[in-house]
mmCIF file of C-alpha atoms in Angstrom:
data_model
loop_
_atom_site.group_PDB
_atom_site.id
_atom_site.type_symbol
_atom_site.label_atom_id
_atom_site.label_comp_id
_atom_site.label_asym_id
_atom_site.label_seq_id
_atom_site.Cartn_x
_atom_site.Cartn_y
_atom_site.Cartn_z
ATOM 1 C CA UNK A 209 83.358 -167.830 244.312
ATOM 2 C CA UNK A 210 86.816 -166.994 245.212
ATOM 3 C CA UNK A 211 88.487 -163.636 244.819
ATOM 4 C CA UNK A 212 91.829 -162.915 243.478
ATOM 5 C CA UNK A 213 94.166 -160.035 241.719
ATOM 6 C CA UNK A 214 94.546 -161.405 238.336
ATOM 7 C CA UNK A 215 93.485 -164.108 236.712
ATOM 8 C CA UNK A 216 95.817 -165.979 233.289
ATOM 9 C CA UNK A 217 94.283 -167.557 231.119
ATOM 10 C CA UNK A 218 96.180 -169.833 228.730
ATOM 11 C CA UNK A 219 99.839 -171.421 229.715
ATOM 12 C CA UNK A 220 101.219 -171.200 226.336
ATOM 13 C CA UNK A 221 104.369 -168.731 225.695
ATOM 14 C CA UNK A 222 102.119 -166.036 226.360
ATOM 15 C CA UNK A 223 100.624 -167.101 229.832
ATOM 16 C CA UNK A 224 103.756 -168.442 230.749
ATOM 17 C CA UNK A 225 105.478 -164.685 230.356
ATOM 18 C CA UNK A 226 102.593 -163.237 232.346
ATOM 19 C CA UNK A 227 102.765 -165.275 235.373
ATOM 20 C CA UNK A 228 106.285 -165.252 235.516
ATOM 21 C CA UNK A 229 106.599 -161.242 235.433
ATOM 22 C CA UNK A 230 103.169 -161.510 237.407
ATOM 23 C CA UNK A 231 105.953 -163.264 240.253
ATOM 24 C CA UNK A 232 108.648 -160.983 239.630
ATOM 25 C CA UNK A 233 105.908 -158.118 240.623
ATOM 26 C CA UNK A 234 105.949 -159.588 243.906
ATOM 27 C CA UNK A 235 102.499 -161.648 243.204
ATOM 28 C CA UNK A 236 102.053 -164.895 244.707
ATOM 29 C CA UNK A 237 100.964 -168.346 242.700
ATOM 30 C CA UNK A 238 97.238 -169.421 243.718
ATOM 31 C CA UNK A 239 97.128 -165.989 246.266
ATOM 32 C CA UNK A 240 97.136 -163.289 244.002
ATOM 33 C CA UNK A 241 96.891 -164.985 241.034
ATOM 34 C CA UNK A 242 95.964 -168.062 239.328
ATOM 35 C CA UNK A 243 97.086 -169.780 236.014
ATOM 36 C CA UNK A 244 93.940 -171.605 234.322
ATOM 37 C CA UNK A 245 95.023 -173.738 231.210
ATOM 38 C CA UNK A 246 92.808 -176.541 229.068
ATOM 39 C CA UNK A 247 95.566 -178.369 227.651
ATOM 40 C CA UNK A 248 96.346 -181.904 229.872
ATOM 41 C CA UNK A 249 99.913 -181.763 230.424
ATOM 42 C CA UNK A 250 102.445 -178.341 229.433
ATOM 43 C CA UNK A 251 103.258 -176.922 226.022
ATOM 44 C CA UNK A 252 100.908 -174.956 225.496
ATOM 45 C CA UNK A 253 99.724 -175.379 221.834
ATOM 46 C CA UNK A 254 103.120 -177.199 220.551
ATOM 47 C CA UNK A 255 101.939 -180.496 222.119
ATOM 48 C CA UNK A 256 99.385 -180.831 220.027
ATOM 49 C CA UNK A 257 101.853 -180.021 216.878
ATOM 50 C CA UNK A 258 101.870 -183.278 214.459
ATOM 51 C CA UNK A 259 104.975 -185.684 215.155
ATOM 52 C CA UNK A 260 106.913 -185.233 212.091
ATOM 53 C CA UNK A 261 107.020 -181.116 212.719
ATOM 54 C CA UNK A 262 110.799 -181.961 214.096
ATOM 55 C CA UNK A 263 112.861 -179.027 216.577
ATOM 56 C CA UNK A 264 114.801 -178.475 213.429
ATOM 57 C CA UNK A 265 112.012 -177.020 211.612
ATOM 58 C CA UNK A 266 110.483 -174.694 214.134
ATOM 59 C CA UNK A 267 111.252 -171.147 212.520
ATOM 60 C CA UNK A 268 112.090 -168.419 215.410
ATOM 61 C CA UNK A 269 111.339 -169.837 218.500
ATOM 62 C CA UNK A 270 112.438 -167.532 221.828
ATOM 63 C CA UNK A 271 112.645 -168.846 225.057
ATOM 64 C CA UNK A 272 110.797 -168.008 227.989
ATOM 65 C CA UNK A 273 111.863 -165.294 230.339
ATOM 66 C CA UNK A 274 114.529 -166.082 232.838
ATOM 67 C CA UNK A 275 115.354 -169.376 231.304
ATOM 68 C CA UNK A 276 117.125 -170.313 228.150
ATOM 69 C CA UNK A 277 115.670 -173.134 225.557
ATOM 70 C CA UNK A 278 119.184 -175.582 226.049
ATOM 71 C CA UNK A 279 118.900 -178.214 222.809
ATOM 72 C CA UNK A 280 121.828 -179.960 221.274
ATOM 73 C CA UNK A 281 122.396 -181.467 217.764
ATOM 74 C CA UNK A 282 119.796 -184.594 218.793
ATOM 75 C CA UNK A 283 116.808 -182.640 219.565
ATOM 76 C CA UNK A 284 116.846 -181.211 216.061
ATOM 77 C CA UNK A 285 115.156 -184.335 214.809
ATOM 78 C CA UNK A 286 112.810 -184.630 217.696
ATOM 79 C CA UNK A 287 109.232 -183.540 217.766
ATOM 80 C CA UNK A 288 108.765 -180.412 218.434
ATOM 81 C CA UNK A 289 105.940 -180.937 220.806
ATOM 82 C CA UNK A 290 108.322 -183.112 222.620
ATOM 83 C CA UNK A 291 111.242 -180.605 223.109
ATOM 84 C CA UNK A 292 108.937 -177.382 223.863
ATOM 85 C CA UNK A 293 106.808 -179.366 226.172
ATOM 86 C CA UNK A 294 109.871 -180.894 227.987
ATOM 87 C CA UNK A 295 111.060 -177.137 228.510
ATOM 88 C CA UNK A 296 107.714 -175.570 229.283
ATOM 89 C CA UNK A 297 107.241 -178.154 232.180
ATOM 90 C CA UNK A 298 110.592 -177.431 233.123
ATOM 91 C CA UNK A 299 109.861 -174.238 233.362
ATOM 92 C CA UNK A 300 106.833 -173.911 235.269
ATOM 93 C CA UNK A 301 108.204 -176.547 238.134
ATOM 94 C CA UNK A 302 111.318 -173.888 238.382
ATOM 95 C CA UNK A 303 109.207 -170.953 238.935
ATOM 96 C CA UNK A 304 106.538 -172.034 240.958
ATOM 97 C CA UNK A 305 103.948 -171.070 238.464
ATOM 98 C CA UNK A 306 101.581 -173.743 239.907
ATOM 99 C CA UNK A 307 99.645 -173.883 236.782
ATOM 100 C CA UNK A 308 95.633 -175.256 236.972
ATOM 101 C CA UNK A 309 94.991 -178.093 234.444
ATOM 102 C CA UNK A 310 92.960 -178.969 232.840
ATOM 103 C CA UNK A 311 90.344 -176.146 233.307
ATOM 104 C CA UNK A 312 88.039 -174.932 230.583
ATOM 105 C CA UNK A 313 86.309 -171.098 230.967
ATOM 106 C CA UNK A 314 83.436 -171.232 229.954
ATOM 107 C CA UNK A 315 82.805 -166.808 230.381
ATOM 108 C CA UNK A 316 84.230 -163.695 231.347
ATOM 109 C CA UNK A 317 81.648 -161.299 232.651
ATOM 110 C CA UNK A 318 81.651 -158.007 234.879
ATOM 111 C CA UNK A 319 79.663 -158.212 238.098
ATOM 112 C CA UNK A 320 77.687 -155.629 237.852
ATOM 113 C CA UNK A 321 78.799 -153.074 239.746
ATOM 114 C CA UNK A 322 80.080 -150.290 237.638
ATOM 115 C CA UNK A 323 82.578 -151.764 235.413
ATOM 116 C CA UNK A 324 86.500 -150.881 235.723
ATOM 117 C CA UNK A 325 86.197 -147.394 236.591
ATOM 118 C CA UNK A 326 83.741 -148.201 240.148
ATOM 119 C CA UNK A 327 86.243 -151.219 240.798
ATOM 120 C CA UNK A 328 83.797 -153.607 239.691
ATOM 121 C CA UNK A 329 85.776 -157.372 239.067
ATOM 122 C CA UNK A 330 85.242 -159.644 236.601
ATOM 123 C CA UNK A 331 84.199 -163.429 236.964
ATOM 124 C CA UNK A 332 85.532 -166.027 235.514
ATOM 125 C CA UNK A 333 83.517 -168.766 235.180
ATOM 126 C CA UNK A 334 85.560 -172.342 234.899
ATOM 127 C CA UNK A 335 85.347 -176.180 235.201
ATOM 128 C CA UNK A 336 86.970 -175.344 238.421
ATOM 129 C CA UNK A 337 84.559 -172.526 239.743
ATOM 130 C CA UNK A 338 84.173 -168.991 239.248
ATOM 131 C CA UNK A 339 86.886 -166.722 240.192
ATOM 132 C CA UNK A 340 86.041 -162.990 241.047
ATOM 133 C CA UNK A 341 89.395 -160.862 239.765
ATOM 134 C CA UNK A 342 90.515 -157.398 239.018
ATOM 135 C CA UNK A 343 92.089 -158.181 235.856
ATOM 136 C CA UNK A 344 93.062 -160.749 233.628
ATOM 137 C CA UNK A 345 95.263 -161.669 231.214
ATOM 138 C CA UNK A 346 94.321 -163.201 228.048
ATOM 139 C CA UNK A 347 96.719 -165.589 226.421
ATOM 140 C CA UNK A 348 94.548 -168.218 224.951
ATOM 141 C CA UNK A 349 95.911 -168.170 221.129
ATOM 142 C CA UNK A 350 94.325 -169.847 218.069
ATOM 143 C CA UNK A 351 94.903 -173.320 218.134
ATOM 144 C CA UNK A 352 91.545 -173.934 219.642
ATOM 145 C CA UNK A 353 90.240 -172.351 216.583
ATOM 146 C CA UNK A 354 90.915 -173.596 213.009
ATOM 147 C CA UNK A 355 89.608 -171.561 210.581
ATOM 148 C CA UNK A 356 87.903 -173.730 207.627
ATOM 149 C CA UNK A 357 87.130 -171.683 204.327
ATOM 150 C CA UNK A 358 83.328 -172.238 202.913
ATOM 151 C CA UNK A 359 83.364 -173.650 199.281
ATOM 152 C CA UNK A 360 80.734 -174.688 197.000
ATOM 153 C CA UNK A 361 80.879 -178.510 196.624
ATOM 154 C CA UNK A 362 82.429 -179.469 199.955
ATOM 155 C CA UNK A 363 79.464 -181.536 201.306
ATOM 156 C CA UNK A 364 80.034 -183.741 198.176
ATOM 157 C CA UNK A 365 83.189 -184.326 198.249
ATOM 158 C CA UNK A 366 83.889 -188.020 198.716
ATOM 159 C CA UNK A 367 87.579 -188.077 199.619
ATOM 160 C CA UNK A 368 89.194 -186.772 202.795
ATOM 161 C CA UNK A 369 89.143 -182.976 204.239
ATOM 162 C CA UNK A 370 91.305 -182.127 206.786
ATOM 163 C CA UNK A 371 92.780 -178.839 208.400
ATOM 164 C CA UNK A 372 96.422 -178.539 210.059
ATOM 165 C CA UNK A 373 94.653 -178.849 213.175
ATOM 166 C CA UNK A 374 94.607 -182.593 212.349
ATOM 167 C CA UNK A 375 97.279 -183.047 210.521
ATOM 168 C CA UNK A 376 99.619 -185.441 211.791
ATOM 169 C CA UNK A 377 102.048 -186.244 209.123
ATOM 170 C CA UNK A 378 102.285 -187.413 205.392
ATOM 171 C CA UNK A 379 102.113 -191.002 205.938
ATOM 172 C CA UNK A 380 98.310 -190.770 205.649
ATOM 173 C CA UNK A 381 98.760 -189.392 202.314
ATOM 174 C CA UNK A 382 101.018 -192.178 200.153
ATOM 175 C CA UNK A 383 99.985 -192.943 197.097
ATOM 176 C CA UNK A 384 97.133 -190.710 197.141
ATOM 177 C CA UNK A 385 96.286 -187.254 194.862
ATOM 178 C CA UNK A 386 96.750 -184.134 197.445
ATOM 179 C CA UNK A 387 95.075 -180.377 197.353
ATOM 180 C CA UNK A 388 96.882 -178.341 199.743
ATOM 181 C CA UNK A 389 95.129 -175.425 200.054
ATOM 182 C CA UNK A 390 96.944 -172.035 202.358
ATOM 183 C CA UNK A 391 100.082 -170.061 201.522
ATOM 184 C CA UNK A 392 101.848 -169.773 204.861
ATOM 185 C CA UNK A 393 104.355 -171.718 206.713
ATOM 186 C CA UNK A 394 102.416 -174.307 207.880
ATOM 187 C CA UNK A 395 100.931 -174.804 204.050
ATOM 188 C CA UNK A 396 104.397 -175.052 202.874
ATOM 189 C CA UNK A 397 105.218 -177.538 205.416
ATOM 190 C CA UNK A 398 102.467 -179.995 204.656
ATOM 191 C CA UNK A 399 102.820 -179.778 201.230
ATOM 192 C CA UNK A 400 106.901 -180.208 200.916
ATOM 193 C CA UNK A 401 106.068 -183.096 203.465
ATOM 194 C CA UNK A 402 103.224 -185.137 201.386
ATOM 195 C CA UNK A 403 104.707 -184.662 198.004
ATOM 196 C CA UNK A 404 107.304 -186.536 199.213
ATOM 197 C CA UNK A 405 104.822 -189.783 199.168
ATOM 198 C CA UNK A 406 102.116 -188.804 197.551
ATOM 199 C CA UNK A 407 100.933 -189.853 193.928
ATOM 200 C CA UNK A 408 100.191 -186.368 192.783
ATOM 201 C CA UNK A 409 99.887 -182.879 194.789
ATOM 202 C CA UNK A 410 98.471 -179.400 193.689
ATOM 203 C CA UNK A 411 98.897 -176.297 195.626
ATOM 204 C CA UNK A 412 96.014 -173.260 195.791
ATOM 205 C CA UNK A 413 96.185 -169.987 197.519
ATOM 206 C CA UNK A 414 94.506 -166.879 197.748
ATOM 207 C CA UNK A 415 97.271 -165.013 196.563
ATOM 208 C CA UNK A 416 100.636 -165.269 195.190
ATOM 209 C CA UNK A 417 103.150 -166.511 198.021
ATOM 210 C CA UNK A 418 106.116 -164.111 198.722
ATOM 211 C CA UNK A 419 109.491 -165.828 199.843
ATOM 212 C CA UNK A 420 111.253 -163.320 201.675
ATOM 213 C CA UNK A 421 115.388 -163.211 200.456
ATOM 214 C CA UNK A 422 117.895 -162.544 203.082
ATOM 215 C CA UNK A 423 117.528 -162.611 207.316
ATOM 216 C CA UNK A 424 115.101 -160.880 209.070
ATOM 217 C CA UNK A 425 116.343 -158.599 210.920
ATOM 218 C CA UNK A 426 115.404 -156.484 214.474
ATOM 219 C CA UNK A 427 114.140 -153.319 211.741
ATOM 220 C CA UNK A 428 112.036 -155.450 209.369
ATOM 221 C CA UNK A 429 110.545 -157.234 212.043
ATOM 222 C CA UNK A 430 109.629 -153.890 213.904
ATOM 223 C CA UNK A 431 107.901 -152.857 210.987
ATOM 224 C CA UNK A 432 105.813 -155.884 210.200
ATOM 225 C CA UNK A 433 104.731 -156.437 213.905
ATOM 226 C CA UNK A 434 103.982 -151.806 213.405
ATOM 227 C CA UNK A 435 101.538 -152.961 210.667
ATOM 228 C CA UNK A 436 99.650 -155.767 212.565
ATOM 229 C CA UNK A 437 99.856 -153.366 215.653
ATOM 230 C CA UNK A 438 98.071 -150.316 213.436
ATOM 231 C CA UNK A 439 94.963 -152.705 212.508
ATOM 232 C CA UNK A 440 94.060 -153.813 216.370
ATOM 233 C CA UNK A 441 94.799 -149.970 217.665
ATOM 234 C CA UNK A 442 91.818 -149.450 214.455
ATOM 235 C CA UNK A 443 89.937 -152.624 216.312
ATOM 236 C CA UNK A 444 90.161 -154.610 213.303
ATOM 237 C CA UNK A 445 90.412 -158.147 213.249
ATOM 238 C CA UNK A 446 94.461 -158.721 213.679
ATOM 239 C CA UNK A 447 96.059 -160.550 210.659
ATOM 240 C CA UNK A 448 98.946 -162.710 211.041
ATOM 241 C CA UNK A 449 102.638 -161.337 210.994
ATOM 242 C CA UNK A 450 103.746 -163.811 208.766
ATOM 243 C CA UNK A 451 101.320 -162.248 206.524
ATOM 244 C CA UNK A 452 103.002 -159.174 206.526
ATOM 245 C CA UNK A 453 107.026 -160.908 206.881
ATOM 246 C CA UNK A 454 106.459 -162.878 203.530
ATOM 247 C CA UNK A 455 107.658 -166.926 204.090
ATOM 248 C CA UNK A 456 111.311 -168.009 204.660
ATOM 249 C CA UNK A 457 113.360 -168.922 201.372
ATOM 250 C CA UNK A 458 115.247 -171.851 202.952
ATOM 251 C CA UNK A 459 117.184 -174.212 201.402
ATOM 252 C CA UNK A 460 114.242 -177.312 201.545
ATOM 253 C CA UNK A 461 111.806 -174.204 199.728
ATOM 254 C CA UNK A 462 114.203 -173.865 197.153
ATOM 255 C CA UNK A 463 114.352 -177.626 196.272
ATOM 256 C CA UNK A 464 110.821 -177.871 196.469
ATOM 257 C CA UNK A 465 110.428 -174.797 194.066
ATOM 258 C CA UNK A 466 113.155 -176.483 191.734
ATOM 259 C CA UNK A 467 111.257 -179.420 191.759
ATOM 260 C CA UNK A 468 107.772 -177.719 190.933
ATOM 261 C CA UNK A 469 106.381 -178.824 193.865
ATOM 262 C CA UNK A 470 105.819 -174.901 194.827
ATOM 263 C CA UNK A 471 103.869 -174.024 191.994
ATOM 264 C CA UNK A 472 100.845 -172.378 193.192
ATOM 265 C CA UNK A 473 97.604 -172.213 191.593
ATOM 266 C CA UNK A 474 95.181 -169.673 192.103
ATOM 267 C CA UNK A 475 91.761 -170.481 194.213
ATOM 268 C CA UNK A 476 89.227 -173.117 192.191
ATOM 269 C CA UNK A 477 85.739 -171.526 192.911
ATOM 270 C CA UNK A 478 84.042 -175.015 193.731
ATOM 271 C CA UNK A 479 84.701 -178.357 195.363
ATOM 272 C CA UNK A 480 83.364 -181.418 192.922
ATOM 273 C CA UNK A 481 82.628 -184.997 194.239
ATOM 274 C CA UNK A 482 85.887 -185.702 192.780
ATOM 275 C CA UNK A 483 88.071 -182.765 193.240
ATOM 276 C CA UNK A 484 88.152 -179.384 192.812
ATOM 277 C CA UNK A 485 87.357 -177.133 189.745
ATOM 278 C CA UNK A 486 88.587 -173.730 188.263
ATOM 279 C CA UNK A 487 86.569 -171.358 186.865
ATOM 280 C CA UNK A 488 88.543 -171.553 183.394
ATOM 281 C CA UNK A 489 86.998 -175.111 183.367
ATOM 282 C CA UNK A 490 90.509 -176.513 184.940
ATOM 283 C CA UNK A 491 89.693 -179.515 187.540
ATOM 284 C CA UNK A 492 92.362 -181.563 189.657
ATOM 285 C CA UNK A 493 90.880 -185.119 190.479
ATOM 286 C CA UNK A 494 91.698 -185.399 193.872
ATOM 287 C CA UNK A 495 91.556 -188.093 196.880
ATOM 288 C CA UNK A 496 91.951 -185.553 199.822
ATOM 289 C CA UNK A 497 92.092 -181.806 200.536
ATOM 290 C CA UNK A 498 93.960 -180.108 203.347
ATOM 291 C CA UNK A 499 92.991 -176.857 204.877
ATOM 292 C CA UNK A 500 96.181 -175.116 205.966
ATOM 293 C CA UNK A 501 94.235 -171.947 206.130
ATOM 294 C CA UNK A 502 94.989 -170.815 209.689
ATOM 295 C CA UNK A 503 93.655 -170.016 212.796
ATOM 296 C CA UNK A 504 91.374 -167.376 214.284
ATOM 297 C CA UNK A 505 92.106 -166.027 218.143
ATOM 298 C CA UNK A 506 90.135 -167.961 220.914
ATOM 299 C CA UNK A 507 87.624 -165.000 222.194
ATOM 300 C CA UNK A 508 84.217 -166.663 222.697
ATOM 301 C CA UNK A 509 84.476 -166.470 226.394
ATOM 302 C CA UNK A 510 85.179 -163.003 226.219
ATOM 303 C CA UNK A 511 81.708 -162.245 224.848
ATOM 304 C CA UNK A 512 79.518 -161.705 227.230
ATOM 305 C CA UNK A 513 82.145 -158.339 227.785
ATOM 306 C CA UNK A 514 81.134 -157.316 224.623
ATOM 307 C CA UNK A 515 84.513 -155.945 223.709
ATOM 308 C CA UNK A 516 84.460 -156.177 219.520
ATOM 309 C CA UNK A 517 84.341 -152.951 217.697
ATOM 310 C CA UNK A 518 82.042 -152.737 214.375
ATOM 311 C CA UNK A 519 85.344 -153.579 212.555
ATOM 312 C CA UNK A 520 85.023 -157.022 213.739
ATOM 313 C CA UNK A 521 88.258 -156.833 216.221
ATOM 314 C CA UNK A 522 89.142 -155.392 219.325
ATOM 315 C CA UNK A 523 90.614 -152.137 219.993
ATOM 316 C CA UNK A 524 93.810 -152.343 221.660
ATOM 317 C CA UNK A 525 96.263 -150.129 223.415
ATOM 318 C CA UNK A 526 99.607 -152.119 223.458
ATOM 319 C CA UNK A 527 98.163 -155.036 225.463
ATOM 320 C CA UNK A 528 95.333 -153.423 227.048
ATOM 321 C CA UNK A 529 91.471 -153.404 225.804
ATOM 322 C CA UNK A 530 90.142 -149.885 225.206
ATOM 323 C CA UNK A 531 86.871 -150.679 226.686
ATOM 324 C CA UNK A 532 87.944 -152.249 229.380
ATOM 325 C CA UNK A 533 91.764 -151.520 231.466
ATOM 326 C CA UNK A 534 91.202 -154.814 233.300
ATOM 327 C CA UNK A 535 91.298 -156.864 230.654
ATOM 328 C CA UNK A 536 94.970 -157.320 228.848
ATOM 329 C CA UNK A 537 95.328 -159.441 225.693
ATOM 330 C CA UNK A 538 98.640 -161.181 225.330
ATOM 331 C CA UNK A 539 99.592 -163.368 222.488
ATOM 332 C CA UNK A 540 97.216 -161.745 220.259
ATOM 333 C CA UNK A 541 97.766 -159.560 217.202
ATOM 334 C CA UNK A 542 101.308 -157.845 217.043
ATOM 335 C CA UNK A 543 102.079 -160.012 219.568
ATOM 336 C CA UNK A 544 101.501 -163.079 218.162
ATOM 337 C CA UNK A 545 104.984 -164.724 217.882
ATOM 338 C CA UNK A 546 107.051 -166.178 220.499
ATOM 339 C CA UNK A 547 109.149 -162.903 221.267
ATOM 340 C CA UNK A 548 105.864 -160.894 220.683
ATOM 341 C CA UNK A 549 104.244 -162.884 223.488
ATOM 342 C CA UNK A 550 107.415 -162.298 226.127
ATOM 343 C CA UNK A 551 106.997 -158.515 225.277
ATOM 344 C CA UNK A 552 103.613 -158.471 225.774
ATOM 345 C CA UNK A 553 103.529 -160.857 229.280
ATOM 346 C CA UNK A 554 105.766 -157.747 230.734
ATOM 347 C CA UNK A 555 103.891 -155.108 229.211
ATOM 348 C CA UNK A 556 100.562 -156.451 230.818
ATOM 349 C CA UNK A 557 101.831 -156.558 234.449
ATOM 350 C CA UNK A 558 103.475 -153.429 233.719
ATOM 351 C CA UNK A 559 100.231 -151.976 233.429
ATOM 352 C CA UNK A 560 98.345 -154.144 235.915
ATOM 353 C CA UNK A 561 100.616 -153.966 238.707
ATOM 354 C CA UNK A 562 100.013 -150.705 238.074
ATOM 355 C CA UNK A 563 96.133 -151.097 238.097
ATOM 356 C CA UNK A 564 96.426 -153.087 241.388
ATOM 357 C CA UNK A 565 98.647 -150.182 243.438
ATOM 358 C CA UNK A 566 96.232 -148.085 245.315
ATOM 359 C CA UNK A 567 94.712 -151.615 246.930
ATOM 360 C CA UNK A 568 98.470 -152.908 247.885
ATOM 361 C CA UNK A 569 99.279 -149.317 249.920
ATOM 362 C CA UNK A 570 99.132 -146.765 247.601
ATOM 363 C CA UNK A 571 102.471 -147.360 245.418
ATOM 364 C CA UNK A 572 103.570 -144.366 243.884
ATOM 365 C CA UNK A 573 102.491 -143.262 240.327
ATOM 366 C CA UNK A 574 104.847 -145.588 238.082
ATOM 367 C CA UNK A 575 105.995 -147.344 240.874
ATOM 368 C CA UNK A 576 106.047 -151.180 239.443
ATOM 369 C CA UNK A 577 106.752 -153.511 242.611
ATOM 370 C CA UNK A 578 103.387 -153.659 244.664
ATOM 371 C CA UNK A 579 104.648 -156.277 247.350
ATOM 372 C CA UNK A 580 108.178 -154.756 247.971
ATOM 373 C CA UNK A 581 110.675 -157.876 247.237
ATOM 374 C CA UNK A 582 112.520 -155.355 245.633
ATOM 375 C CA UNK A 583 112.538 -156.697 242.004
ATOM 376 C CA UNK A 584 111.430 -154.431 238.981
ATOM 377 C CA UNK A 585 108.810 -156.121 236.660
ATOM 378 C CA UNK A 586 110.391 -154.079 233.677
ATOM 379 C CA UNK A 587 113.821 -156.001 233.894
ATOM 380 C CA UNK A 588 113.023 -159.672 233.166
ATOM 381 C CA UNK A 589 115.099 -161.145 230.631
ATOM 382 C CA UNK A 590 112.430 -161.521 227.473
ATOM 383 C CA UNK A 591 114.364 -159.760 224.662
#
């Protein structure tokens, strides 16, 4: 067991953000803290995007901290997996960051000995050994988590279900008839994509899609981020802010729309052996069905912490767990979006560094800089 001051977990935009205001606190790579990540190579979740989501078609992405995302004309029709990863491995070689791949963590637990408030540590149980830390910072996302809707019928289907976690392009799809079921961006995506080639598509979701008119702007996206924040502060399960933002109306949506590829159908209530059926008596005959239904946040090693509230999510303080001030959860709820997960990297070691004074000399109350190189964790360069 080896001890350390914090321990990241995740090297997505999220852990990245961490660890580098972690370093601008002072902290030292693989001393005071450690960077744990699954994934083989860097990129976080993006590497594992399918090929034909090109650079152009990312919506919103921010770079890092401390280092601008530099693309030209070219990368626009690149893979996105390719250009993020290229910079995210870029990134971590010119910070140090020092980043341990591939490890999987298995379990968070407290070691007995009187929780936060006795200075009790946590363990962190890996592939790579079990590290014994005084806090930790959560940025492990969704991908690792599709979540697949429960339907009558599916486990008679005889065609093809999928979920955007395998998607990897329409080519699979020519010539074939296509339920695309999910009404946010990546939904959209797939289905503008496939009904390109595709014999026939149909498109079901929950409820009615809005396409949001005009930019988004620094005051609408402070309120939809305020109304994701207000269900985690109520430990409720966080819900997407593109749930709350509405999707993009971009000039590809409105061709689509024009061409009636966009026009949604409401859920069917059961999955046939041939398709899927509405309860008006409506069916679609159908070869495959894709689940573009999202993604839940990757907390089963948290469990044994038992941090849920009855409400099914965790109660959160800007980036900090109620229950428990060691543990910080970045990239998760309001923070959820690339700018979202900057914010929330420096809010964590805001607080930690904080956490971590009176056992680096007694810093002052507030003080932020626990290892005196005379930088300020709350001026990094995340907007």
């Amino acid at each position: 067991m080896r001890s350390i001051d914090v321990v990241v977990i995740g090297a997505g935009q999220a852990g990245l953000s961490g660890a580098h205001h972690l370093r601008r606190s002072g902290l030292e790579p693989d001393r005071d803290f450690v960077v744990l990540d699954h994934a083989p190579r860097p990129g976080g979740a993006w590497q594992f995007r399918w090929p034909s989501l090109t650079y152009g078609k990312v919506h919103g992405m921010h770079a890092l901290p401390g280092m601008e995302l530099v693309t030209g004309p070219a990368d626009d029709d690149r893979p996105s997996a390719e250009v993020i990863g290229a910079y995210f491995t870029e990134y971590e070689r010119r910070f140090g960051l020092r980043v341990h791949r591939p490890v999987e963590v298995s379990a968070v637990r407290d070691d007995g000995r009187g929780g936060p408030t006795a200075g009790g540590r946590l363990l962190v149980e890996t592939s790579e050994g079990t590290w014994a830390a005084r806090a930790l910072i959560n940025a492990t996302g969704t991908w690792d988590r599709p979540f697949w809707p429960r339907y009558p019928g599916q486990d008679v289907f005889r065609g093809r279900q999928s979920h955007t976690a395998d998607y990897r392009g329409p080519a699979e799809f020519a010539g074939l008839r296509v339920v695309v079921v999910g009404g946010g961006a990546s939904g959209t995506q797939h289905l503008m994509e496939i009904a390109e080639v595709a014999a026939e598509t149909a498109w079901v979701t929950r409820r009615p899609p809005v396409f949001r008119e005009g930019p988004f702007d620094e005051e609408r996206g402070r309120a939809a981020v305020a109304l994701v924040e207000e269900r985690v502060r109520n430990g409720l399960p966080p819900r997407s802010v593109v749930s709350v933002t509405g999707l993009p109306l971009t000039d590809a949506v409105r061709r689509a729309r024009a061409r009636g590829v966009l026009d949604r159908r409401p859920m069917f209530d059961r999955v046939t052996e041939h398709g899927v059926h509405w309860p008006d008596g409506t069916t679609f005959d159908a070869d495959a069905i894709v689940y573009a239904t999202g993604f839940r946040p990757a907390l089963g090693h948290l469990a044994p912490l038992r941090l849920r509230e009855a409400g099914g999510g965790i109660r959160m303080a800007g980036t900090r767990v109620v229950h428990d001030p060691r543990v910080h959860l970045v990239g998760y709820g309001p923070s959820a979006s690339t700018i979202g997960a900057n914010r929330a990297g420096r809010a964590a070691v805001h607080e930690i560094v904080r956490l971590l004074a009176p056992a680096a000399g007694g810093a002052p109350d507030g003080a932020e800089n626990t290892r005196g190189n005379g930088e300020n964790v709350g001026t990094g360069s995340a907007a």
